[in-house]
């Protein structure tokens, strides 16, 4: 065993050692899902900023929130049922070595978003101190914000649980008050209802973008679900994600719609200061931005790459957290966030995330029928039935590539195309025994027959 507890390690967490009931699990996700990206997508969705009228925008964000929750439910069940992390879960569908492909596809954007989240937090801190005391330095605050995230995460999942649980209440209260201030100070324009809008590509693009902002979290949902205490079969898992994910995502997107209607400013920091009754109150309202960035970073941007570094390099939890923090600084978020290449970066990694999720869901639900051989997942050599062809699953990697390629012509809705394509392709390849065709005498794979392990 490594120096960390089982909660921070990669071994399956037994049901009786898990530390989160629904009373903690739901608030943790509430605080984690208050993300600026969702705000921005909703802001640019509604007229006059975007192509949708009020009804279309509300339906789009509602559908998005529900779809995201479903992805977490379906792909997080292995973690909930068996206690395994994402980095082990991927071995059954991509192979012992091939698992590194989806693992690092998840780690790289998480590290970049950690840097961006810390930079947004630094901007909020700078506005607060400039407003209250007349001084500030974004780069100093960025360093302090990054250091605070690292120190808080080093203490492990328990500290994440308590911080995020408390943060959820603070965020919701402050954000609700902010919406109240904006709503009561303005009148809803009639054009929002009379405007024709669109049910075409513009409508589906909003759904694709809304889901795309947090689809990364759906990929490694098991990293959190493995900490949830089981109860009522899959009941806790389903309730925890439906109530933990859909409401805060819907809430944050509604906030984006309100600001899109009334402020015309897509920057939440500037928009809050513009609508605040006083500079002092505006500075206090910005505390929600600080709290939201920290809580989102802990679960969505620090936990995944840390586990992946533990898995790939054999480092401890503490070292993985520090490495994640250092790399987030080296992404130069103050450049990336304002660069013309920013959306190219997002679209590029999004091409692969949808297909990877499709492969993993197909593997667990259709190919293995929820019957994955856990001891075999932790064998890292040719004796593992998940070794496949030279450590790679031809079906898994091939389906990922196919799903990504067919998505290229329609990057704006890439996961909508790539996910079902990879899902169907992987299921078909496994059904017709493609792994056996490429296997070089691995009896365990042949015995597997491309189906569930017994």
CSV table of C-alpha atoms in Angstrom, one decimal:
chain,number,residue,atom,x,y,z
A,1,UNK,CA,0.0,0.0,0.0
A,2,UNK,CA,1.1,3.6,-0.7
A,3,UNK,CA,1.4,6.3,2.0
A,4,UNK,CA,-2.1,7.6,1.3
A,5,UNK,CA,-5.3,6.1,2.7
A,6,UNK,CA,-7.5,3.9,0.5
A,7,UNK,CA,-9.7,7.0,-0.3
A,8,UNK,CA,-6.7,8.7,-2.0
A,9,UNK,CA,-5.3,5.4,-3.5
A,10,UNK,CA,-6.3,3.5,-6.6
A,11,UNK,CA,-7.4,0.2,-5.0
A,12,UNK,CA,-11.1,-0.5,-5.0
A,13,UNK,CA,-12.8,1.3,-2.0
A,14,UNK,CA,-14.9,-1.2,0.0
A,15,UNK,CA,-18.5,-0.2,0.7
A,16,UNK,CA,-17.9,0.0,4.4
A,17,UNK,CA,-14.9,2.4,4.0
A,18,UNK,CA,-16.6,5.1,2.0
A,19,UNK,CA,-17.0,8.5,3.5
A,20,UNK,CA,-19.8,10.2,1.7
A,21,UNK,CA,-23.5,9.8,2.1
A,22,UNK,CA,-26.0,11.7,0.0
A,23,UNK,CA,-26.0,14.6,2.5
A,24,UNK,CA,-22.4,15.3,1.5
A,25,UNK,CA,-22.3,13.9,-2.0
A,26,UNK,CA,-25.1,16.1,-3.4
A,27,UNK,CA,-23.7,19.4,-2.0
A,28,UNK,CA,-20.2,18.4,-3.3
A,29,UNK,CA,-21.6,18.2,-6.8
A,30,UNK,CA,-23.7,21.3,-6.3
A,31,UNK,CA,-20.6,23.4,-5.6
A,32,UNK,CA,-18.6,21.7,-8.3
A,33,UNK,CA,-21.1,22.3,-11.1
A,34,UNK,CA,-21.3,26.1,-10.6
A,35,UNK,CA,-18.9,26.6,-13.5
A,36,UNK,CA,-18.3,29.8,-15.5
A,37,UNK,CA,-18.4,27.8,-18.8
A,38,UNK,CA,-22.0,27.0,-18.3
A,39,UNK,CA,-22.8,30.6,-17.6
A,40,UNK,CA,-21.1,31.7,-20.8
A,41,UNK,CA,-22.8,29.1,-23.0
A,42,UNK,CA,-26.2,30.1,-21.7
A,43,UNK,CA,-25.4,33.8,-22.0
A,44,UNK,CA,-24.6,33.5,-25.7
A,45,UNK,CA,-27.6,31.2,-26.3
A,46,UNK,CA,-30.5,33.7,-25.9
A,47,UNK,CA,-31.5,36.7,-27.9
A,48,UNK,CA,-30.1,39.3,-28.4
A,49,UNK,CA,-26.7,37.6,-27.7
A,50,UNK,CA,-27.7,34.3,-29.4
A,51,UNK,CA,-30.2,32.6,-31.7
A,52,UNK,CA,-32.8,31.3,-29.3
A,53,UNK,CA,-35.9,32.8,-27.8
A,54,UNK,CA,-36.8,32.4,-24.1
A,55,UNK,CA,-38.8,29.2,-24.5
A,56,UNK,CA,-36.2,27.6,-26.7
A,57,UNK,CA,-33.3,28.6,-24.4
A,58,UNK,CA,-35.1,27.2,-21.3
A,59,UNK,CA,-35.8,23.9,-23.0
A,60,UNK,CA,-32.2,23.7,-24.3
A,61,UNK,CA,-30.6,24.2,-20.9
A,62,UNK,CA,-33.1,21.9,-19.2
A,63,UNK,CA,-32.4,19.1,-21.7
A,64,UNK,CA,-28.6,19.7,-21.3
A,65,UNK,CA,-28.7,19.4,-17.5
A,66,UNK,CA,-30.7,16.2,-17.7
A,67,UNK,CA,-28.4,14.6,-20.3
A,68,UNK,CA,-25.3,15.5,-18.3
A,69,UNK,CA,-26.8,13.8,-15.2
A,70,UNK,CA,-27.6,10.7,-17.2
A,71,UNK,CA,-24.0,10.4,-18.5
A,72,UNK,CA,-22.7,10.5,-14.9
A,73,UNK,CA,-25.2,7.9,-13.9
A,74,UNK,CA,-24.3,5.5,-16.6
A,75,UNK,CA,-20.6,5.9,-16.6
A,76,UNK,CA,-20.2,6.4,-12.9
A,77,UNK,CA,-21.9,3.1,-11.9
A,78,UNK,CA,-18.7,1.0,-12.1
A,79,UNK,CA,-17.1,3.2,-9.4
A,80,UNK,CA,-20.2,3.0,-7.3
A,81,UNK,CA,-20.6,-0.7,-7.6
A,82,UNK,CA,-17.0,-1.8,-7.3
A,83,UNK,CA,-15.1,1.1,-5.8
A,84,UNK,CA,-12.6,1.4,-8.8
A,85,UNK,CA,-11.3,4.8,-10.1
A,86,UNK,CA,-11.5,6.0,-13.7
A,87,UNK,CA,-7.9,5.1,-14.4
A,88,UNK,CA,-8.6,1.4,-13.7
A,89,UNK,CA,-12.1,1.5,-15.3
A,90,UNK,CA,-10.6,2.4,-18.7
A,91,UNK,CA,-8.5,-0.8,-18.9
A,92,UNK,CA,-11.4,-3.1,-19.7
A,93,UNK,CA,-12.4,-1.1,-22.7
A,94,UNK,CA,-9.1,0.2,-24.0
A,95,UNK,CA,-6.5,-2.3,-22.7
A,96,UNK,CA,-3.9,-2.2,-20.0
A,97,UNK,CA,-1.7,0.1,-22.0
A,98,UNK,CA,-4.4,1.6,-24.2
A,99,UNK,CA,-6.1,3.0,-21.1
A,100,UNK,CA,-3.4,5.7,-21.0
A,101,UNK,CA,-5.1,7.2,-24.1
A,102,UNK,CA,-8.4,8.2,-22.5
A,103,UNK,CA,-6.7,8.8,-19.2
A,104,UNK,CA,-4.5,11.5,-20.5
A,105,UNK,CA,-7.2,12.9,-22.7
A,106,UNK,CA,-9.0,13.5,-19.5
A,107,UNK,CA,-5.9,14.8,-17.6
A,108,UNK,CA,-4.7,17.4,-20.1
A,109,UNK,CA,-7.9,19.5,-20.3
A,110,UNK,CA,-8.3,19.2,-16.5
A,111,UNK,CA,-4.9,20.7,-15.9
A,112,UNK,CA,-5.6,23.5,-18.4
A,113,UNK,CA,-9.0,24.2,-16.8
A,114,UNK,CA,-7.3,24.2,-13.3
A,115,UNK,CA,-5.0,27.0,-14.5
A,116,UNK,CA,-7.9,28.9,-16.1
A,117,UNK,CA,-10.1,28.5,-13.0
A,118,UNK,CA,-7.3,29.8,-10.8
A,119,UNK,CA,-6.8,32.7,-13.2
A,120,UNK,CA,-10.5,33.6,-13.0
A,121,UNK,CA,-10.3,33.4,-9.2
A,122,UNK,CA,-7.3,35.7,-9.3
A,123,UNK,CA,-9.2,38.2,-11.4
A,124,UNK,CA,-12.1,38.1,-8.9
A,125,UNK,CA,-9.6,38.6,-6.0
A,126,UNK,CA,-8.1,41.5,-7.8
A,127,UNK,CA,-11.4,43.2,-8.4
A,128,UNK,CA,-12.3,42.7,-4.7
A,129,UNK,CA,-9.1,44.2,-3.3
A,130,UNK,CA,-9.1,47.1,-5.9
A,131,UNK,CA,-12.6,47.9,-5.0
A,132,UNK,CA,-12.2,47.8,-1.2
A,133,UNK,CA,-8.6,48.9,-0.7
A,134,UNK,CA,-7.3,50.3,-4.0
A,135,UNK,CA,-4.6,47.8,-4.7
A,136,UNK,CA,-4.2,44.4,-6.4
A,137,UNK,CA,-2.0,42.2,-8.5
A,138,UNK,CA,-3.5,39.4,-10.6
A,139,UNK,CA,-0.3,37.4,-10.8
A,140,UNK,CA,0.3,37.5,-7.1
A,141,UNK,CA,-3.3,36.4,-6.5
A,142,UNK,CA,-2.9,33.7,-9.1
A,143,UNK,CA,0.0,32.2,-7.3
A,144,UNK,CA,-1.8,32.4,-3.9
A,145,UNK,CA,-4.9,30.9,-5.4
A,146,UNK,CA,-3.0,28.0,-7.0
A,147,UNK,CA,-1.1,27.4,-3.7
A,148,UNK,CA,-4.4,27.3,-1.7
A,149,UNK,CA,-6.0,24.8,-4.1
A,150,UNK,CA,-2.9,22.6,-3.8
A,151,UNK,CA,-2.7,22.7,0.0
A,152,UNK,CA,-6.4,22.0,0.4
A,153,UNK,CA,-6.3,19.1,-2.0
A,154,UNK,CA,-3.2,17.5,-0.4
A,155,UNK,CA,-5.3,16.7,2.7
A,156,UNK,CA,-7.3,14.3,0.6
A,157,UNK,CA,-10.9,13.6,-0.3
A,158,UNK,CA,-12.1,14.3,3.2
A,159,UNK,CA,-11.1,17.9,3.0
A,160,UNK,CA,-12.6,18.2,-0.5
A,161,UNK,CA,-15.9,16.8,0.9
A,162,UNK,CA,-16.1,19.3,3.7
A,163,UNK,CA,-15.0,22.3,1.7
A,164,UNK,CA,-17.4,21.6,-1.2
A,165,UNK,CA,-20.3,20.8,1.1
A,166,UNK,CA,-20.0,24.2,2.9
A,167,UNK,CA,-19.2,26.0,-0.3
A,168,UNK,CA,-22.4,24.8,-1.9
A,169,UNK,CA,-24.5,26.9,0.5
A,170,UNK,CA,-22.4,30.0,0.2
A,171,UNK,CA,-22.4,29.9,-3.6
A,172,UNK,CA,-26.2,29.3,-4.0
A,173,UNK,CA,-27.1,32.1,-1.5
A,174,UNK,CA,-24.7,34.7,-3.1
A,175,UNK,CA,-25.6,33.7,-6.6
A,176,UNK,CA,-29.4,33.8,-5.9
A,177,UNK,CA,-29.1,37.2,-4.5
A,178,UNK,CA,-27.1,38.4,-7.5
A,179,UNK,CA,-29.9,37.1,-9.8
A,180,UNK,CA,-32.5,38.8,-7.7
A,181,UNK,CA,-30.7,42.1,-7.9
A,182,UNK,CA,-30.4,41.8,-11.7
A,183,UNK,CA,-34.0,40.6,-12.2
A,184,UNK,CA,-35.7,43.2,-10.0
A,185,UNK,CA,-33.8,46.1,-11.5
A,186,UNK,CA,-34.9,45.3,-15.1
A,187,UNK,CA,-38.0,44.5,-17.1
A,188,UNK,CA,-38.2,41.4,-19.3
A,189,UNK,CA,-38.2,42.5,-22.9
A,190,UNK,CA,-41.3,41.3,-25.0
A,191,UNK,CA,-39.0,40.4,-27.9
A,192,UNK,CA,-37.7,37.4,-26.0
A,193,UNK,CA,-41.1,35.7,-26.4
A,194,UNK,CA,-42.0,37.1,-29.8
A,195,UNK,CA,-38.6,36.5,-31.3
A,196,UNK,CA,-38.8,33.4,-33.7
A,197,UNK,CA,-35.5,31.9,-32.7
A,198,UNK,CA,-34.6,28.5,-34.1
A,199,UNK,CA,-35.2,24.8,-33.4
A,200,UNK,CA,-32.5,23.9,-36.0
A,201,UNK,CA,-28.7,23.8,-35.7
A,202,UNK,CA,-28.6,26.8,-33.4
A,203,UNK,CA,-30.8,25.0,-30.8
A,204,UNK,CA,-28.8,21.7,-30.9
A,205,UNK,CA,-25.5,23.6,-30.8
A,206,UNK,CA,-26.5,25.1,-27.5
A,207,UNK,CA,-27.3,21.7,-26.1
A,208,UNK,CA,-24.0,20.3,-27.4
A,209,UNK,CA,-22.0,23.2,-25.9
A,210,UNK,CA,-23.8,23.0,-22.6
A,211,UNK,CA,-23.1,19.3,-22.2
A,212,UNK,CA,-19.6,19.7,-23.6
A,213,UNK,CA,-18.6,22.1,-20.9
A,214,UNK,CA,-18.7,19.3,-18.3
A,215,UNK,CA,-18.6,16.1,-20.3
A,216,UNK,CA,-15.0,15.7,-19.1
A,217,UNK,CA,-16.4,15.0,-15.6
A,218,UNK,CA,-18.7,12.4,-17.1
A,219,UNK,CA,-15.7,10.5,-18.4
A,220,UNK,CA,-14.2,10.1,-14.9
A,221,UNK,CA,-17.4,10.0,-12.9
A,222,UNK,CA,-16.2,6.9,-11.1
A,223,UNK,CA,-13.5,8.9,-9.4
A,224,UNK,CA,-16.3,10.5,-7.2
A,225,UNK,CA,-19.0,7.7,-7.3
A,226,UNK,CA,-16.5,5.3,-5.6
A,227,UNK,CA,-16.7,7.5,-2.5
A,228,UNK,CA,-20.5,7.3,-2.2
A,229,UNK,CA,-21.9,5.0,0.4
A,230,UNK,CA,-24.1,2.3,-1.3
A,231,UNK,CA,-27.8,2.0,-0.4
A,232,UNK,CA,-31.0,0.7,-2.0
A,233,UNK,CA,-29.1,-1.0,-4.8
A,234,UNK,CA,-28.2,1.7,-7.3
A,235,UNK,CA,-30.6,4.1,-5.6
A,236,UNK,CA,-28.0,6.3,-3.9
A,237,UNK,CA,-26.0,6.5,-7.2
A,238,UNK,CA,-29.0,7.6,-9.3
A,239,UNK,CA,-30.4,10.0,-6.7
A,240,UNK,CA,-27.0,11.5,-6.0
A,241,UNK,CA,-26.3,12.4,-9.6
A,242,UNK,CA,-29.8,13.4,-10.7
A,243,UNK,CA,-30.1,15.8,-7.7
A,244,UNK,CA,-26.4,16.6,-7.5
A,245,UNK,CA,-25.8,17.5,-11.1
A,246,UNK,CA,-29.0,18.6,-12.9
A,247,UNK,CA,-30.2,21.3,-10.5
A,248,UNK,CA,-26.9,23.3,-10.1
A,249,UNK,CA,-26.2,23.0,-13.8
A,250,UNK,CA,-29.7,24.3,-14.6
A,251,UNK,CA,-29.3,27.0,-12.0
A,252,UNK,CA,-26.0,28.2,-13.4
A,253,UNK,CA,-27.3,28.2,-17.0
A,254,UNK,CA,-30.4,30.2,-15.9
A,255,UNK,CA,-28.1,32.7,-14.3
A,256,UNK,CA,-26.3,32.9,-17.7
A,257,UNK,CA,-29.6,33.5,-19.4
A,258,UNK,CA,-30.6,36.3,-17.0
A,259,UNK,CA,-27.3,38.0,-17.4
A,260,UNK,CA,-27.5,37.6,-21.2
A,261,UNK,CA,-31.0,39.2,-21.2
A,262,UNK,CA,-30.2,42.1,-18.9
A,263,UNK,CA,-26.5,43.0,-18.8
A,264,UNK,CA,-25.0,42.2,-22.2
A,265,UNK,CA,-21.7,41.4,-20.5
A,266,UNK,CA,-20.4,37.8,-20.8
A,267,UNK,CA,-17.8,38.3,-18.1
A,268,UNK,CA,-19.5,37.4,-14.8
A,269,UNK,CA,-17.0,39.4,-12.7
A,270,UNK,CA,-17.6,42.6,-14.7
A,271,UNK,CA,-21.3,42.0,-15.0
A,272,UNK,CA,-21.7,41.5,-11.2
A,273,UNK,CA,-19.8,44.8,-10.5
A,274,UNK,CA,-22.0,46.6,-13.1
A,275,UNK,CA,-25.3,45.5,-11.5
A,276,UNK,CA,-24.3,45.6,-7.8
A,277,UNK,CA,-26.1,48.3,-5.8
A,278,UNK,CA,-22.7,49.4,-4.5
A,279,UNK,CA,-19.1,48.6,-5.1
A,280,UNK,CA,-18.8,47.1,-1.6
A,281,UNK,CA,-21.8,44.8,-2.1
A,282,UNK,CA,-20.4,43.9,-5.6
A,283,UNK,CA,-17.1,42.9,-4.1
A,284,UNK,CA,-18.9,40.7,-1.5
A,285,UNK,CA,-21.0,39.1,-4.3
A,286,UNK,CA,-17.8,38.2,-6.1
A,287,UNK,CA,-17.0,35.8,-3.2
A,288,UNK,CA,-19.2,33.3,-5.1
A,289,UNK,CA,-16.8,33.4,-8.0
A,290,UNK,CA,-13.9,32.6,-5.7
A,291,UNK,CA,-15.7,29.8,-3.9
A,292,UNK,CA,-17.0,28.3,-7.1
A,293,UNK,CA,-13.6,28.1,-8.7
A,294,UNK,CA,-12.1,26.4,-5.7
A,295,UNK,CA,-14.9,23.8,-5.4
A,296,UNK,CA,-14.9,23.1,-9.1
A,297,UNK,CA,-11.1,22.7,-9.2
A,298,UNK,CA,-11.0,20.2,-6.4
A,299,UNK,CA,-13.4,17.7,-7.9
A,300,UNK,CA,-13.2,18.4,-11.7
A,301,UNK,CA,-9.6,19.6,-12.3
A,302,UNK,CA,-7.3,18.2,-9.5
A,303,UNK,CA,-8.7,14.8,-8.6
A,304,UNK,CA,-8.7,13.3,-12.2
A,305,UNK,CA,-5.1,14.1,-13.2
A,306,UNK,CA,-3.8,13.3,-9.7
A,307,UNK,CA,-5.2,9.7,-9.9
A,308,UNK,CA,-3.9,9.4,-13.5
A,309,UNK,CA,-0.4,10.4,-12.3
A,310,UNK,CA,-0.6,7.9,-9.5
A,311,UNK,CA,-1.6,5.2,-12.0
A,312,UNK,CA,0.9,6.0,-14.7
A,313,UNK,CA,4.0,7.1,-12.7
A,314,UNK,CA,3.4,5.4,-9.3
A,315,UNK,CA,3.6,8.7,-7.4
A,316,UNK,CA,1.8,9.4,-4.1
A,317,UNK,CA,-1.5,11.4,-3.8
A,318,UNK,CA,0.5,14.4,-2.5
A,319,UNK,CA,3.1,14.3,-5.3
A,320,UNK,CA,0.3,14.0,-7.9
A,321,UNK,CA,-1.5,17.0,-6.5
A,322,UNK,CA,1.6,19.1,-6.5
A,323,UNK,CA,2.5,18.0,-10.1
A,324,UNK,CA,-1.0,18.9,-11.2
A,325,UNK,CA,-0.7,22.3,-9.7
A,326,UNK,CA,2.7,23.0,-11.3
A,327,UNK,CA,1.6,21.9,-14.7
A,328,UNK,CA,-1.5,24.1,-14.5
A,329,UNK,CA,0.7,27.1,-14.1
A,330,UNK,CA,2.8,26.0,-17.1
A,331,UNK,CA,-0.3,26.1,-19.3
A,332,UNK,CA,0.0,29.9,-19.1
A,333,UNK,CA,-3.8,30.4,-18.5
A,334,UNK,CA,-3.5,34.2,-18.8
A,335,UNK,CA,-2.5,33.6,-22.4
A,336,UNK,CA,-4.6,30.5,-23.2
A,337,UNK,CA,-7.9,32.0,-21.9
A,338,UNK,CA,-7.6,35.0,-24.2
A,339,UNK,CA,-5.9,33.4,-27.1
A,340,UNK,CA,-7.5,32.9,-30.6
A,341,UNK,CA,-6.5,29.2,-30.1
A,342,UNK,CA,-8.6,28.8,-27.0
A,343,UNK,CA,-11.7,27.5,-28.7
A,344,UNK,CA,-9.6,25.4,-31.0
A,345,UNK,CA,-8.1,23.7,-28.0
A,346,UNK,CA,-11.6,23.0,-26.6
A,347,UNK,CA,-12.9,21.7,-29.9
A,348,UNK,CA,-9.9,19.4,-30.4
A,349,UNK,CA,-10.1,17.6,-27.0
A,350,UNK,CA,-13.9,17.5,-27.2
A,351,UNK,CA,-13.6,15.5,-30.4
A,352,UNK,CA,-12.2,12.6,-28.4
A,353,UNK,CA,-14.1,12.8,-25.1
A,354,UNK,CA,-17.6,11.9,-26.6
A,355,UNK,CA,-16.3,8.8,-28.4
A,356,UNK,CA,-14.3,7.7,-25.3
A,357,UNK,CA,-17.4,8.0,-23.2
A,358,UNK,CA,-19.4,6.1,-25.8
A,359,UNK,CA,-16.9,3.2,-25.7
A,360,UNK,CA,-16.8,3.0,-21.9
A,361,UNK,CA,-20.6,3.0,-21.6
A,362,UNK,CA,-20.9,0.3,-24.3
A,363,UNK,CA,-18.3,-1.8,-22.6
A,364,UNK,CA,-19.8,-1.8,-19.2
A,365,UNK,CA,-23.5,-2.0,-20.1
A,366,UNK,CA,-23.6,-4.1,-23.3
A,367,UNK,CA,-20.4,-6.0,-23.7
A,368,UNK,CA,-19.8,-7.0,-20.1
A,369,UNK,CA,-23.3,-6.5,-18.8
A,370,UNK,CA,-22.0,-4.9,-15.6
A,371,UNK,CA,-19.8,-8.0,-14.9
A,372,UNK,CA,-16.2,-6.8,-15.1
A,373,UNK,CA,-13.5,-8.9,-13.5
A,374,UNK,CA,-11.9,-6.5,-11.0
A,375,UNK,CA,-8.8,-8.5,-10.0
A,376,UNK,CA,-7.9,-8.7,-13.7
A,377,UNK,CA,-8.1,-4.9,-14.0
A,378,UNK,CA,-5.2,-4.6,-11.6
A,379,UNK,CA,-2.9,-7.0,-13.5
A,380,UNK,CA,-0.5,-4.8,-15.5
A,381,UNK,CA,1.2,-7.5,-17.6
A,382,UNK,CA,0.3,-10.0,-20.3
A,383,UNK,CA,-1.4,-12.3,-17.9
A,384,UNK,CA,-4.4,-9.9,-17.7
A,385,UNK,CA,-7.4,-10.7,-19.8
A,386,UNK,CA,-7.4,-7.0,-20.6
A,387,UNK,CA,-4.0,-7.1,-22.2
A,388,UNK,CA,-5.7,-7.7,-25.7
A,389,UNK,CA,-3.2,-6.9,-28.5
A,390,UNK,CA,0.1,-5.7,-27.1
A,391,UNK,CA,-1.8,-4.1,-24.3
A,392,UNK,CA,-4.3,-2.3,-26.5
A,393,UNK,CA,-7.9,-3.0,-27.2
A,394,UNK,CA,-8.3,-2.8,-31.0
A,395,UNK,CA,-12.0,-2.3,-30.6
A,396,UNK,CA,-11.7,0.4,-28.0
A,397,UNK,CA,-8.9,2.5,-29.7
A,398,UNK,CA,-10.4,1.9,-33.1
A,399,UNK,CA,-13.9,3.0,-32.1
A,400,UNK,CA,-12.4,6.1,-30.4
A,401,UNK,CA,-10.6,7.1,-33.7
A,402,UNK,CA,-13.7,6.4,-35.8
A,403,UNK,CA,-15.9,8.4,-33.5
A,404,UNK,CA,-13.5,11.3,-33.6
A,405,UNK,CA,-13.0,11.3,-37.3
A,406,UNK,CA,-16.7,11.3,-38.2
A,407,UNK,CA,-17.2,14.3,-35.8
A,408,UNK,CA,-14.6,16.6,-37.5
A,409,UNK,CA,-17.0,18.0,-40.1
A,410,UNK,CA,-19.4,19.2,-37.4
A,411,UNK,CA,-17.1,20.3,-34.5
A,412,UNK,CA,-19.9,22.4,-32.9
A,413,UNK,CA,-21.8,19.2,-32.0
A,414,UNK,CA,-18.9,16.8,-32.0
A,415,UNK,CA,-19.9,14.7,-29.0
A,416,UNK,CA,-23.4,14.2,-30.4
A,417,UNK,CA,-22.0,12.4,-33.4
A,418,UNK,CA,-18.9,10.9,-31.9
A,419,UNK,CA,-20.5,9.3,-28.8
A,420,UNK,CA,-23.2,7.2,-30.5
A,421,UNK,CA,-20.8,6.4,-33.4
A,422,UNK,CA,-18.2,5.0,-31.0
A,423,UNK,CA,-20.9,3.3,-28.9
A,424,UNK,CA,-22.2,1.3,-31.9
A,425,UNK,CA,-18.8,0.7,-33.5
A,426,UNK,CA,-17.3,-0.7,-30.2
A,427,UNK,CA,-20.4,-2.9,-29.6
A,428,UNK,CA,-20.2,-4.3,-33.2
A,429,UNK,CA,-16.5,-4.9,-33.1
A,430,UNK,CA,-16.6,-6.8,-29.8
A,431,UNK,CA,-19.7,-8.8,-30.9
A,432,UNK,CA,-17.8,-10.0,-34.0
A,433,UNK,CA,-14.7,-10.9,-32.0
A,434,UNK,CA,-12.2,-8.4,-33.3
A,435,UNK,CA,-10.0,-8.7,-30.2
A,436,UNK,CA,-9.6,-12.5,-31.0
A,437,UNK,CA,-8.5,-11.7,-34.5
A,438,UNK,CA,-5.7,-9.5,-33.3
A,439,UNK,CA,-4.8,-11.6,-30.2
A,440,UNK,CA,-1.4,-13.3,-30.4
A,441,UNK,CA,-2.2,-16.4,-28.5
A,442,UNK,CA,-3.6,-14.9,-25.3
A,443,UNK,CA,-5.8,-17.7,-24.1
A,444,UNK,CA,-7.6,-15.5,-21.6
A,445,UNK,CA,-8.8,-13.2,-24.2
A,446,UNK,CA,-10.0,-16.0,-26.4
A,447,UNK,CA,-11.8,-17.5,-23.5
A,448,UNK,CA,-13.4,-14.2,-22.9
A,449,UNK,CA,-15.0,-14.5,-26.3
A,450,UNK,CA,-15.5,-10.7,-26.5
A,451,UNK,CA,-18.2,-10.9,-23.8
A,452,UNK,CA,-18.5,-10.6,-20.1
A,453,UNK,CA,-16.0,-12.2,-17.8
A,454,UNK,CA,-17.2,-15.0,-15.6
